[in-house]
Short mmCIF file of C-alpha atoms and ligand atoms in Angstrom, two decimals:
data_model
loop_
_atom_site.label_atom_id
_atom_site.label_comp_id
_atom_site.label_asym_id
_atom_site.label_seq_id
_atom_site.Cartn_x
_atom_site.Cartn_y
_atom_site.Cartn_z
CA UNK A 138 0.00 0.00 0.00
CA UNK A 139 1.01 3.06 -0.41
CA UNK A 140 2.88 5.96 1.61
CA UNK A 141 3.17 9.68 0.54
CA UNK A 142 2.11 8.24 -2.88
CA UNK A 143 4.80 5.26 -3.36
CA UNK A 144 4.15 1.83 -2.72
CA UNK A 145 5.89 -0.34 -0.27
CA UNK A 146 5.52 -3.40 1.60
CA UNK A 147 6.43 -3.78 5.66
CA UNK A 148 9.48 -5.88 4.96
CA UNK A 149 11.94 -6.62 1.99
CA UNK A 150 15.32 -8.65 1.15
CA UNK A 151 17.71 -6.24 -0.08
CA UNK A 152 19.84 -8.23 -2.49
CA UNK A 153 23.24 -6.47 -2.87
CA UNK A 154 23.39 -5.56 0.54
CA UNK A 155 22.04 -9.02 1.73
CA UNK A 156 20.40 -7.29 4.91
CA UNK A 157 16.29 -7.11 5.43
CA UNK A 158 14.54 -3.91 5.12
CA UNK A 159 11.87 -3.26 7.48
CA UNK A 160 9.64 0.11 8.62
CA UNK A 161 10.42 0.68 12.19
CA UNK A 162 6.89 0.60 13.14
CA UNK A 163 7.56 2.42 16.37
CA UNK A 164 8.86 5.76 15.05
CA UNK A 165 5.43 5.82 13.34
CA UNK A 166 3.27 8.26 12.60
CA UNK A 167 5.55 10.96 12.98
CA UNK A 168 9.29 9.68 11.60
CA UNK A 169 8.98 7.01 8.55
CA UNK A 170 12.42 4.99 9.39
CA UNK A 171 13.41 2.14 6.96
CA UNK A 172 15.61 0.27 8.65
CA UNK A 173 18.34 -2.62 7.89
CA UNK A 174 18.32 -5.96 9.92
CA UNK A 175 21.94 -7.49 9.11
CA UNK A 176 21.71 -10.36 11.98
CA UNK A 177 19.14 -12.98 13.16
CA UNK A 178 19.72 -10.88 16.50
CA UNK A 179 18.30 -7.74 14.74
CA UNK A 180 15.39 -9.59 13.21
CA UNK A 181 14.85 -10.99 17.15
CA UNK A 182 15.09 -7.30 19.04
CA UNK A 183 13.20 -5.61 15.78
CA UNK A 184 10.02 -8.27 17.00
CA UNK A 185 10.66 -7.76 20.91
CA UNK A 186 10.36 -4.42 20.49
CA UNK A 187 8.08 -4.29 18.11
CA UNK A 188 9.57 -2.50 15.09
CA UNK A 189 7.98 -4.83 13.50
CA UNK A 190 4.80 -6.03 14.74
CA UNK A 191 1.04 -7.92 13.99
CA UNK A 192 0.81 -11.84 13.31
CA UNK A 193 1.57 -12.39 9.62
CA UNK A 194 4.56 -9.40 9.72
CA UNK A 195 6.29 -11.31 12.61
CA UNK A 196 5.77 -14.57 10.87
CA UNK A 197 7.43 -13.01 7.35
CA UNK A 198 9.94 -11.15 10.11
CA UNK A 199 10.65 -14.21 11.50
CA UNK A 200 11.20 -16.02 8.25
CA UNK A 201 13.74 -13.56 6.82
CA UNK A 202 15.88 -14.12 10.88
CA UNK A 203 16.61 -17.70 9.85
CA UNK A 204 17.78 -16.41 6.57
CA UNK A 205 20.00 -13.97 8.39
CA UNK A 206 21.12 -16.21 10.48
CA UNK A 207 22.62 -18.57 7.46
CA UNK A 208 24.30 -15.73 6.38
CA UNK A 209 26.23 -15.04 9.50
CA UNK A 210 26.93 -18.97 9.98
CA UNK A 211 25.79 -22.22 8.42
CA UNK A 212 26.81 -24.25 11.09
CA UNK A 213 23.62 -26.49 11.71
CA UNK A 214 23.93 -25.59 15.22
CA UNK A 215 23.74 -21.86 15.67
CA UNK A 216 20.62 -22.14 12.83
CA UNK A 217 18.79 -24.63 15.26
CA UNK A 218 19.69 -22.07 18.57
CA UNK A 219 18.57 -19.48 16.26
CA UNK A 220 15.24 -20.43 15.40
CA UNK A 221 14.39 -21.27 19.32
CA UNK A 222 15.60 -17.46 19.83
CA UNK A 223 12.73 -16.34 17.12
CA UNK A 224 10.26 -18.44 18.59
CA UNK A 225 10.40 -17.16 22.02
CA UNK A 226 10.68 -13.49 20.85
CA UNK A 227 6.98 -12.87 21.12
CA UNK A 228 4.69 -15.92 22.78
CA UNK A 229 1.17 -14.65 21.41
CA UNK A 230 1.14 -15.02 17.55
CA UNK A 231 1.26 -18.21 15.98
CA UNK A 232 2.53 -16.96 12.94
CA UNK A 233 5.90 -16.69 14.61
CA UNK A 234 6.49 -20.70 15.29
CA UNK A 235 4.46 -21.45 12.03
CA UNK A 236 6.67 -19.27 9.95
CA UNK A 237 9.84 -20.98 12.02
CA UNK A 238 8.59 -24.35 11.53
CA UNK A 239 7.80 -24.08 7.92
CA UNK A 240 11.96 -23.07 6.92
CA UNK A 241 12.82 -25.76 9.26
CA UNK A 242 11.31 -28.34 7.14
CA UNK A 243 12.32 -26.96 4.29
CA UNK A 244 16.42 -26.46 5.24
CA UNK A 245 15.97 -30.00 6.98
CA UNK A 246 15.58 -31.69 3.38
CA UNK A 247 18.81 -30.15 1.63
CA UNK A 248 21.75 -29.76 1.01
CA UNK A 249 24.16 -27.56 3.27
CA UNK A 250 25.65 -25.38 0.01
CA UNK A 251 21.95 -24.68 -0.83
CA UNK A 252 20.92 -23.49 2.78
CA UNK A 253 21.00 -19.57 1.92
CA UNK A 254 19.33 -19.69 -1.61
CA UNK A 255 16.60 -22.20 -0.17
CA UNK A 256 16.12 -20.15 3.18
CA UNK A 257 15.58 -16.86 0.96
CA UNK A 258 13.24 -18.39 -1.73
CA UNK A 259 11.04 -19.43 1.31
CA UNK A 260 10.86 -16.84 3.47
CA UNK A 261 10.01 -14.90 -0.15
CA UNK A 262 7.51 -17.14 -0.86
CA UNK A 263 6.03 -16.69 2.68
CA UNK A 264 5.41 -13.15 2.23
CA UNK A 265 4.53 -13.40 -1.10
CA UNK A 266 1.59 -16.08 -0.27
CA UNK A 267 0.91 -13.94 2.59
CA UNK A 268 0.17 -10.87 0.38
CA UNK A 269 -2.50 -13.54 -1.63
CA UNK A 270 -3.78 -14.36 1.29
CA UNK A 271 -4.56 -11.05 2.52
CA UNK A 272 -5.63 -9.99 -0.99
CA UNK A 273 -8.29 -12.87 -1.41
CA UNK A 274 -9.40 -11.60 2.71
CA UNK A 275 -10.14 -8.86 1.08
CA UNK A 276 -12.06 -9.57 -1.97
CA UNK A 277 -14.38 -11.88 0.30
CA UNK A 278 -14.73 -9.39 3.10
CA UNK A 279 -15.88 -7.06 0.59
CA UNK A 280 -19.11 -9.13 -0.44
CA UNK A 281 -19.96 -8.14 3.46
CA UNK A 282 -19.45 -4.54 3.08
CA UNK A 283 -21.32 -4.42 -0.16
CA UNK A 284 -24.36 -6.33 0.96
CA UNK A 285 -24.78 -3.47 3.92
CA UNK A 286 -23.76 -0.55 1.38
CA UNK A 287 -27.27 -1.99 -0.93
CA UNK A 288 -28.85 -2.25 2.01
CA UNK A 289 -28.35 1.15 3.52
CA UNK A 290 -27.49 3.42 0.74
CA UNK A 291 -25.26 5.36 2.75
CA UNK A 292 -21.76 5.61 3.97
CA UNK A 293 -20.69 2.12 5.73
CA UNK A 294 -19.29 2.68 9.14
CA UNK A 295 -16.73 0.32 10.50
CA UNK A 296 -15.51 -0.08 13.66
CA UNK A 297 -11.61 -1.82 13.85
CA UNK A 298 -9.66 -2.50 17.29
CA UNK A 299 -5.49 -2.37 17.28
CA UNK A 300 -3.61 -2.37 13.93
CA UNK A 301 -4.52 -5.22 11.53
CA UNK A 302 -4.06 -3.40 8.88
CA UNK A 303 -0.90 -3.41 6.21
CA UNK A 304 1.28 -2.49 8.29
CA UNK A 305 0.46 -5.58 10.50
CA UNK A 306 0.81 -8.13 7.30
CA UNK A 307 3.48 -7.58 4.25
CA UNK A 308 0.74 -5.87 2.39
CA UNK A 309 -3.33 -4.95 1.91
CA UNK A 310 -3.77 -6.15 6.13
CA UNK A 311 -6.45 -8.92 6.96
CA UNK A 312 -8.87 -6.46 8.54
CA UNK A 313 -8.64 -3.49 6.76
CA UNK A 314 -7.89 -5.69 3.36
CA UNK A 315 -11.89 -5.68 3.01
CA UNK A 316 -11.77 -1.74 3.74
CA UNK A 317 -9.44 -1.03 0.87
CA UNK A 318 -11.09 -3.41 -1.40
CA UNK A 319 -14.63 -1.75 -0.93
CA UNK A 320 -12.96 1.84 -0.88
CA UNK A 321 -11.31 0.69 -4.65
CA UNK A 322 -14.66 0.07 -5.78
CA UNK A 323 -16.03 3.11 -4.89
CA UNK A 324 -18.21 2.45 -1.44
CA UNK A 325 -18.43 5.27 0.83
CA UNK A 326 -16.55 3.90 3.68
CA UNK A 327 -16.13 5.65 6.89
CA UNK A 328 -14.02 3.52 9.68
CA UNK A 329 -13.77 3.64 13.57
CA UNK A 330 -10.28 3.65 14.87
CA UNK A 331 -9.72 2.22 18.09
CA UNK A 332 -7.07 4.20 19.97
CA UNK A 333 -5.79 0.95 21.24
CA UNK A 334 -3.75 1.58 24.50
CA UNK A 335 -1.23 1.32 25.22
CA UNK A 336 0.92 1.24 22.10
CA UNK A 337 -1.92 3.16 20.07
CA UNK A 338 -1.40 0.93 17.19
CA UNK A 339 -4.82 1.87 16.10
CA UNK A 340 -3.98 5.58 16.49
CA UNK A 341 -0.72 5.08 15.71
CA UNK A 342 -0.65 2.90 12.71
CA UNK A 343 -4.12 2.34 11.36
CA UNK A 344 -5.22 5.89 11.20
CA UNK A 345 -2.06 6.57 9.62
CA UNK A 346 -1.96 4.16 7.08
CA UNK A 347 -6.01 5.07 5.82
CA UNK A 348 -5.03 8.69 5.76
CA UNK A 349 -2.41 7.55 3.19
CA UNK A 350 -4.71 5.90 1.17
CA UNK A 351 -7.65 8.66 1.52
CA UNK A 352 -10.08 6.73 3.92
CA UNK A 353 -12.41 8.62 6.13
CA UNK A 354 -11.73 7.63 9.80
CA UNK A 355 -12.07 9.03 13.07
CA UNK A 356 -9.50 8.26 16.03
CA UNK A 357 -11.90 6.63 19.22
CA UNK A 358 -10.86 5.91 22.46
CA UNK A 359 -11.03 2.19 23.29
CA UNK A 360 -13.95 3.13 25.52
CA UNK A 361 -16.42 4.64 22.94
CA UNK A 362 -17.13 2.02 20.65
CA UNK A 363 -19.97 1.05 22.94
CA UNK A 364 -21.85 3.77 22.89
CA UNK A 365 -21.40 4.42 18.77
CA UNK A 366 -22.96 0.94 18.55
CA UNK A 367 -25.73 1.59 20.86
CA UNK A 368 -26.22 4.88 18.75
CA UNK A 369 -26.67 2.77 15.77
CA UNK A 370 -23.41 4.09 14.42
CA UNK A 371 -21.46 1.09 13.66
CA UNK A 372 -22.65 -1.02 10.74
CA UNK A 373 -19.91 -3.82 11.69
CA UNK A 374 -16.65 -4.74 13.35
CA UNK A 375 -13.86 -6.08 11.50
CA UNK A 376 -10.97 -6.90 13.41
CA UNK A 377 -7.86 -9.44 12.86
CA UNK A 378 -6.10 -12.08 15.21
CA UNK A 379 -3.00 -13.36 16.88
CA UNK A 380 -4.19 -16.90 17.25
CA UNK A 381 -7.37 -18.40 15.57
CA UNK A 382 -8.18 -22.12 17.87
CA UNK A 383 -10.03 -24.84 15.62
CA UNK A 384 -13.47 -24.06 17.37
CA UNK A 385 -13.65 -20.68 16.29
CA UNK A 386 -11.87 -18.73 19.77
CA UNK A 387 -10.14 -15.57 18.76
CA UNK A 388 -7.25 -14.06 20.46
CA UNK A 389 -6.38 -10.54 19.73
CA UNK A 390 -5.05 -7.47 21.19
CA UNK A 391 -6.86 -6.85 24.38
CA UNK A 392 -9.88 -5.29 24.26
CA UNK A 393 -11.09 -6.90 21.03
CA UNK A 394 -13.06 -9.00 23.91
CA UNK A 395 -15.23 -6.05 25.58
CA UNK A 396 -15.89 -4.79 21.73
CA UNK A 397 -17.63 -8.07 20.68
CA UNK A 398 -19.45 -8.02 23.87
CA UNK A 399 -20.81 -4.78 22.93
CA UNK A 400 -21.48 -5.93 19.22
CA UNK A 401 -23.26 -8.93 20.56
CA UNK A 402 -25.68 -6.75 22.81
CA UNK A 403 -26.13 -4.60 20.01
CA UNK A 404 -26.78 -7.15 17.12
CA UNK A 405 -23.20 -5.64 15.07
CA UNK A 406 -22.14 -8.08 13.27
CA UNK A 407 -18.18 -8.89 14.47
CA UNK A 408 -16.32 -10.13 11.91
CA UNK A 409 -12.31 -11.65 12.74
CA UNK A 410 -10.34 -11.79 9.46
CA UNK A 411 -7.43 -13.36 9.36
CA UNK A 412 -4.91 -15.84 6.98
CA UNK A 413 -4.71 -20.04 7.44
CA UNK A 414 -1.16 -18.93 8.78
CA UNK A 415 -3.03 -17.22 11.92
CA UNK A 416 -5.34 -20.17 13.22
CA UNK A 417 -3.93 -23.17 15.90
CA UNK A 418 -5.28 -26.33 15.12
CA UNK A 419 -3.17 -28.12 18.14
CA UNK A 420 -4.55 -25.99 21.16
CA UNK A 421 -8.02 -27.37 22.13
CA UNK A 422 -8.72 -24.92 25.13
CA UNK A 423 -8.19 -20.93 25.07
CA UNK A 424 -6.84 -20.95 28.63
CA UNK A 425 -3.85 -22.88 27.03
CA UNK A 426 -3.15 -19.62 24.87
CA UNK A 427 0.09 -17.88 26.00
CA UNK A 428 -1.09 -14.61 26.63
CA UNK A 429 1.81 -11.73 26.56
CA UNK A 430 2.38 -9.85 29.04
CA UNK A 431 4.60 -6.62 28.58
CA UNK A 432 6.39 -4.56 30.34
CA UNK A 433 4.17 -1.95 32.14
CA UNK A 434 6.15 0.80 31.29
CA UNK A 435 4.07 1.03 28.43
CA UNK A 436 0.96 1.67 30.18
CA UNK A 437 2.74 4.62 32.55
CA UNK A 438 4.81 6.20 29.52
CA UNK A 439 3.71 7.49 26.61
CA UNK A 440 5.17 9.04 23.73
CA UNK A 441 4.58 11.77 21.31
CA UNK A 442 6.49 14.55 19.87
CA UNK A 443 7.21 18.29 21.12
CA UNK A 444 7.03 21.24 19.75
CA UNK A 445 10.73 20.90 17.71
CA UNK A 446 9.61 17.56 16.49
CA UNK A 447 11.41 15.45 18.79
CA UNK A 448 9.99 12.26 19.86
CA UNK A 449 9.73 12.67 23.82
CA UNK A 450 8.80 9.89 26.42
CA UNK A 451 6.65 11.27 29.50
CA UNK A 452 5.34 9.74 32.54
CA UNK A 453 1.62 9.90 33.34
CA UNK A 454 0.88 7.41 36.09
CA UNK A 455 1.29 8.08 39.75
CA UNK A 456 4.99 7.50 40.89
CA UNK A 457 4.70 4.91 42.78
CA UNK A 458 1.07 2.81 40.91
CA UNK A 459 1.47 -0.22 40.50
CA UNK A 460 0.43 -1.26 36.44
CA UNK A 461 -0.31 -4.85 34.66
CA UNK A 462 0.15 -4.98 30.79
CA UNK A 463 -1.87 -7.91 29.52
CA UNK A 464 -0.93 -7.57 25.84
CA UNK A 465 -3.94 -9.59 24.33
CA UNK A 466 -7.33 -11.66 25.55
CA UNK A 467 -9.47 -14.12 24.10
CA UNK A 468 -12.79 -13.62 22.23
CA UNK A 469 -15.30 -16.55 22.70
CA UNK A 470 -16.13 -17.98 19.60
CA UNK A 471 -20.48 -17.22 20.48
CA UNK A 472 -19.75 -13.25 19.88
CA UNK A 473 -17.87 -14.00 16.69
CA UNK A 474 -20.38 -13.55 13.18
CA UNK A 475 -17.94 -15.20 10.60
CA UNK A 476 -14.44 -15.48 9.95
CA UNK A 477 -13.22 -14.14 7.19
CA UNK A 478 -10.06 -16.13 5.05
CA UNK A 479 -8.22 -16.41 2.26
CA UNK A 480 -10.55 -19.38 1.10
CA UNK A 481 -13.92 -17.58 2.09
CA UNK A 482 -16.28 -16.75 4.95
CA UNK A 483 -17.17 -19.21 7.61
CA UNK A 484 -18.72 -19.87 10.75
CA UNK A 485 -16.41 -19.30 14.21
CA UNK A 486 -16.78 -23.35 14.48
CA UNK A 487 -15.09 -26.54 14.23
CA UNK A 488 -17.10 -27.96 11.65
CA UNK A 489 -16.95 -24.68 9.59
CA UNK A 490 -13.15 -24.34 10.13
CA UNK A 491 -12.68 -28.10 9.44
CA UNK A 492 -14.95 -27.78 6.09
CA UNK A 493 -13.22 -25.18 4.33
CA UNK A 494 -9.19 -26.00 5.09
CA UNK A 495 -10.31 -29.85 4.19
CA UNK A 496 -8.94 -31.03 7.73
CA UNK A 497 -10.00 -33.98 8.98
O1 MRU B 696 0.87 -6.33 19.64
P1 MRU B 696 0.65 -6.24 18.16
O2 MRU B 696 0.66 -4.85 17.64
O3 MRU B 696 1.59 -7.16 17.42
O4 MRU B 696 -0.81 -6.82 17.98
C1 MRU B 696 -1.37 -6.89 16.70
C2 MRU B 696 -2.76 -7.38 16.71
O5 MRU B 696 -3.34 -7.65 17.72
C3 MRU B 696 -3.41 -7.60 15.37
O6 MRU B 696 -4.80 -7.41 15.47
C4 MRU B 696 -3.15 -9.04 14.91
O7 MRU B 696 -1.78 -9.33 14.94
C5 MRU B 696 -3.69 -9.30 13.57
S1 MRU B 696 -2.64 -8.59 12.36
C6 MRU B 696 -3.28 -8.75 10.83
#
């Protein structure tokens, strides 16, 4: 998508240089950084502190370590100590293992003179299918946004929580994929922006990146979208997910939990959109869901810039308060309307789930 007019995606492989270009996600909205990872140690800190950030962009991040990593050494060893290191540099998102797991089976079945060119044509094609994915999210989420635009004749109003947006994939986003799609068509879109404390990657990010592409939205706090929907001024939720379970339970960024509660009691439909790459079909039970927890400076802090364009860090919390960062929480799959995927729209349900990946 595009920023000040050019295209880009959230992460690259610069060829010449051999070192991944990302966006440094957390200079954003007010510096746009491109910046070079050169070791699998860079690709770990850019997803601990979130640089880079959202499911499928830590999975492609991820991807491009363990290339990074055969280009500092090939020794099987440091590669296998490597990928553990990705894994555990962010619990929540199951892109993060999947992405792991999927170059480990491909290195394991080669040659060691091929590692590098096999590690990079994977963790390209990861991104690249990622980018289908999205795009097909898109084109089916749109049928939704349609049927209420014939409906109601007037601009559709969408409420999103947190950044699942582009910036959160490698291109078009899961939940805002639909949102472009409807807005190339030509449907008066108008979308709900969840702040999103504390990071404000709705404020932060998704605002941002609709301003760039010239879609109406307005900036919420997390607290409001209740009383929009009870105001009849939400026509549906889209949102996107760290970890999809097999029967349909949805964790996201916390707070995407009290939102369908208040779509439920106000018959919104609450969409979750999301890639095959997103959904766990080994953990039966949500409780079994490693929920991050961060550190809770980033509840006390927050950060802006001043008056000579300097970003500044201030404190706003009582000295001595005590503060828990719960990163993300679990939406039951009753408040969920239909997932939205790369293969179509389903039910938040086993069967559903089962039905349209062909799983047994
Ligand atoms: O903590 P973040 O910013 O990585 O959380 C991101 C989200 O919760 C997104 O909604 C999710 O990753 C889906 S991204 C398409």
């Amino acid at each position: 998508m595009k920023i000040e007019g050019k295209e880009f995606r959230t992460i690259w492989f610069d060829e010449e240089n051999k070192v991944v270009k990302i966006i440094d996600q957390t200079k954003l909205p007010h510096q746009f950084v491109i910046k070079d990872l050169k070791t699998v140690k860079d690709a770990i800190n850019a997803i601990k502190v979130m640089e880079v950030r959202g499911a499928p962009l830590i999975g492609g991040t991820a991807a491009y370590g363990m290339v990074l990593a055969i280009l500092e050494n090939n020794d099987l060893e440091f590669i296998k100590k490597s990928a553990e290191e990705l894994i555990k540099s962010r619990p929540t998102a199951i892109n993060l293992e999947w992405a792991v797991h999927r170059m480990n089976n491909k290195l394991s079945m080669i040659n060691s003179n091929d590692l590098f060119s096999v590690a990079l044509k994977e963790a390209k094609e990861i991104c690249d299918e990622d980018v289908k994915f999205c795009e097909n999210i898109g084109l089916n989420g749109l049928k939704l946004i349609e049927d209420i635009y014939i409906k109601k004749k007037d601009t559709v109003n969408i409420l999103t929580h947190c950044n699942a947006g582009w910036l959160a994939t490698i291109n078009w986003g899961t939940a805002t994929s639909p949102i472009y799609h409807a807005h190339k068509k030509g449907i008066p879109i108008h979308v709900w922006v969840d702040e999103t404390r504390p990071r404000n990657q709705g404020a932060n990010l998704t605002s941002y990146e609709l301003n760039e592409e010239q879609i109406p939205n307005t900036i919420i706090a997390d607290n409001t979208g209740g009383i929009l929907m009870q105001r009849g001024e939400v026509d549906m939720c889209i949102v996107g997910t760290d970890r999809t379970l097999s029967n349909g339970d949805v964790c996201n960024k916390i707070g995407t939990y009290l939102k369908a509660l208040a779509a439920y009691d106000n018959n919104v439909p609450f969409y979750v959109a999301l890639p095959s790459s997103t959904i766990d079909w080994d953990t039966k039970n949500s409780k079994d869901i490693p929920i991050e927890e961060r550190n809770s400076d980033e509840l006390s802090y927050i950060e802006g810039i001043d008056n000579k364009n300097q970003i500044k860090k201030v404190l706003i919390y009582p000295n001595k308060s005590k503060a828990i960062n719960l990163a993300f929480d679990v939406t039951p799959a009753k408040y969920v309307t239909s997932l939205i995927t790369e293969k179509g729209i389903c039910d938040a349900s086993s069967e559903a789930l089962k039905n349209l990946f062909n799983k047994n």
